[in-house]
CSV table of C-alpha atoms and ligand atoms in Angstrom, one decimal:
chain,number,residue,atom,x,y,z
A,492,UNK,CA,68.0,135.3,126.9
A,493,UNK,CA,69.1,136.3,123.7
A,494,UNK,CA,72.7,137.0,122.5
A,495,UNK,CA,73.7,139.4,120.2
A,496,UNK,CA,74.6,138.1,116.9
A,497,UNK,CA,77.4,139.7,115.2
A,498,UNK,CA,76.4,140.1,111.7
A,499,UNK,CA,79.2,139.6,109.4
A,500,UNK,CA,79.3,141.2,106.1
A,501,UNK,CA,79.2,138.5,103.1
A,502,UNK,CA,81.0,140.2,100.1
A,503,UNK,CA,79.8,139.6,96.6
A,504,UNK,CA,82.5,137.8,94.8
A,505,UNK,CA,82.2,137.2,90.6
A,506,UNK,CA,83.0,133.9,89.2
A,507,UNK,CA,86.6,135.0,89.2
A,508,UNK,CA,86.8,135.6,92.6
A,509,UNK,CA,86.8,139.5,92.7
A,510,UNK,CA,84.8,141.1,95.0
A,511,UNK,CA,82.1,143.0,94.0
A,512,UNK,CA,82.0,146.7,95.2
A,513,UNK,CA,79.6,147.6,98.0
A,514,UNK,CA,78.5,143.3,98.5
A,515,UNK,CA,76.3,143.9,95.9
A,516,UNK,CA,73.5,141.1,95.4
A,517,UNK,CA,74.3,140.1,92.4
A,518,UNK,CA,71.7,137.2,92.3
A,519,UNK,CA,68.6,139.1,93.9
A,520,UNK,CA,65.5,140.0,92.0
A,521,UNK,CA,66.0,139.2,88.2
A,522,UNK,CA,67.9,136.3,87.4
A,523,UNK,CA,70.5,135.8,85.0
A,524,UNK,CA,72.0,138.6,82.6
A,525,UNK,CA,70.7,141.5,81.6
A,526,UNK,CA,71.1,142.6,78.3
A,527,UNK,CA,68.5,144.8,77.2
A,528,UNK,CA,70.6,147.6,76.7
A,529,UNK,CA,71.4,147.7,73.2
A,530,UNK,CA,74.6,148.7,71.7
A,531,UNK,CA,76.1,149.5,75.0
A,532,UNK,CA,78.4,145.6,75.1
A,533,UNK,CA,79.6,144.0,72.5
A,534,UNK,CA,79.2,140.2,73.1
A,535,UNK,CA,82.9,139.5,73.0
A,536,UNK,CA,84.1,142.6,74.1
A,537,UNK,CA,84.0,142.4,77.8
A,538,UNK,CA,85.3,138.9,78.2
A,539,UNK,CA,83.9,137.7,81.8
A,540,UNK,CA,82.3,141.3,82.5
A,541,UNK,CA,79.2,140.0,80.9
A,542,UNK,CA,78.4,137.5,83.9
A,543,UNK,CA,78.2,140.3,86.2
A,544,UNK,CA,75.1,142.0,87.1
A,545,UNK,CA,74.1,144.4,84.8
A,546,UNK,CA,72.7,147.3,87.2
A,547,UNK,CA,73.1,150.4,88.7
A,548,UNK,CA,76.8,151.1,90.0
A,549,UNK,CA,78.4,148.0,88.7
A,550,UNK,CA,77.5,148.1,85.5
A,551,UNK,CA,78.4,151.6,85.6
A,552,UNK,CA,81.7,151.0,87.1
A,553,UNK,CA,82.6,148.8,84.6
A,554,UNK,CA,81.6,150.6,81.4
A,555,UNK,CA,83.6,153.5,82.4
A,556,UNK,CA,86.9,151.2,83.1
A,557,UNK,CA,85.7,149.9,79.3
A,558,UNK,CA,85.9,153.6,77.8
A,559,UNK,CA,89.3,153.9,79.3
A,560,UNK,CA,90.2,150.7,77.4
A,561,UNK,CA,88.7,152.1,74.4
A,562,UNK,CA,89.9,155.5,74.8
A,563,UNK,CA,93.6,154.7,75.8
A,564,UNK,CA,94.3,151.6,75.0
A,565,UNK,CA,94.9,148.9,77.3
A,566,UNK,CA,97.6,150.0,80.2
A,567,UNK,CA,100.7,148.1,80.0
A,568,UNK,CA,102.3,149.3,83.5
A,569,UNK,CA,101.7,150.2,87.0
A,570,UNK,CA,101.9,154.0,87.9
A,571,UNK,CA,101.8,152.7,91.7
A,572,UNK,CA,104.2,150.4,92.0
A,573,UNK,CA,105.9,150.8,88.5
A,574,UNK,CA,105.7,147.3,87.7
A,575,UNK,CA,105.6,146.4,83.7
A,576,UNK,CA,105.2,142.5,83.8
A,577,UNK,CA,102.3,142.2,86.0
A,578,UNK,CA,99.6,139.8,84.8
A,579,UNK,CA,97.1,142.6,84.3
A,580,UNK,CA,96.8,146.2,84.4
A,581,UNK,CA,93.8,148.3,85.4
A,582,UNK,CA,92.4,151.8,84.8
A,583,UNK,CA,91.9,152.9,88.0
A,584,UNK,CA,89.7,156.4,88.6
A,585,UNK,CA,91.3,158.7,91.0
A,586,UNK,CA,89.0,161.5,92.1
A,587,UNK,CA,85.8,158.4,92.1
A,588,UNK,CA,83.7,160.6,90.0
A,589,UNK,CA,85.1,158.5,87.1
A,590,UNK,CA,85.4,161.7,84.8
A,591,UNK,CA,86.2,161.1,81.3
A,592,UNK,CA,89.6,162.7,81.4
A,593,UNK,CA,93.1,160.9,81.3
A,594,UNK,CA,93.8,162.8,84.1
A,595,UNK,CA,91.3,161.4,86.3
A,596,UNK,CA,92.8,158.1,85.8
A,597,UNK,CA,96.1,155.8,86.5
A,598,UNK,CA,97.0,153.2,84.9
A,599,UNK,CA,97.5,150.3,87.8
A,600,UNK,CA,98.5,146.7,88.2
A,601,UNK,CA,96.1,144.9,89.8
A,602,UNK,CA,97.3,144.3,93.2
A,603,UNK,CA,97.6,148.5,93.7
A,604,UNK,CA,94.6,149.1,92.2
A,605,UNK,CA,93.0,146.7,94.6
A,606,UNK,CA,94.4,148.5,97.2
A,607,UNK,CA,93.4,151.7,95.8
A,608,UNK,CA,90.2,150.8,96.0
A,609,UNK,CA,90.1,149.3,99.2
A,610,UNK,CA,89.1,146.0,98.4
A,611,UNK,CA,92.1,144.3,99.8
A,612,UNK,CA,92.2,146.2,102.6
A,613,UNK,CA,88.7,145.5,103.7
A,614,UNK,CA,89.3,141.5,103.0
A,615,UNK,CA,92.2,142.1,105.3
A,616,UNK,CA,90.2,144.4,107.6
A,617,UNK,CA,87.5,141.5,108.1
A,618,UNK,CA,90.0,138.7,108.5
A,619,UNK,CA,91.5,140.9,111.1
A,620,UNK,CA,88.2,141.6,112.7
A,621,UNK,CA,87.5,137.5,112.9
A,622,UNK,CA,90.5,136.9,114.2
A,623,UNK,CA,90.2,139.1,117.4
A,624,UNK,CA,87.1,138.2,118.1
B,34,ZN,ZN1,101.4,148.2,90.9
């Protein structure tokens, strides 16, 4: 007889311990970075950002938090929580189609922007879900 094995989710996670979006498999297929792209990073620029996986979504995802950087200059407080002295503060994208309007956007620490995006709630969820097994 066979059992049913639960399959648990394994999340992605860069070097600095953030989880990557969707679990993406960051180390399938082509190894190491991709930089073919020309003109689109500045070596320097996007300090840690470059060990990422350049592809698709991510690298998407990123470049548009970049712009918003670039565009508005680097958020100095949360509009969640309304903290000013948080380590680090976030563009965050509000409607998800990551439009290039201020609008679209709030400037977050990075504990609320976690939660706006949902990452901390689904570590929470899954440590939840282990736990009542
Ligand atoms: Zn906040």
């Amino acid at each position: 007889m066979s059992k049913e094995t639960k399959t648990l989710k394994v999340m992605a996670r860069d070097e600095k311990g953030h989880f990557i979006k969707g679990g993406l498999p960051w180390n399938t297929g082509t190894k190491g970075v991709k930089s073919s792209t020309s003109g689109s990073f500045k070596k320097g620029d996007n300090l840690g950002e470059k060990h990422f996986a350049w592809k698709g979504e991510l690298a998407g995802y990123l470049s548009k938090h970049t712009w918003m950087n670039r565009t508005f200059g680097k958020p100095s407080e949360c509009e969640g929580c309304g903290a000013t002295k948080a380590k680090k503060f976030e563009w965050a994208n509000i409607s998800g189609e990551y439009k290039r309007e201020r609008s679209d956007w709030k400037r977050l620490c990075t504990s609320c922007h976690m939660k706006m995006d949902g990452h901390a709630y689904k570590m929470w969820e899954t440590r939840r879900s282990l736990q009542n097994v």
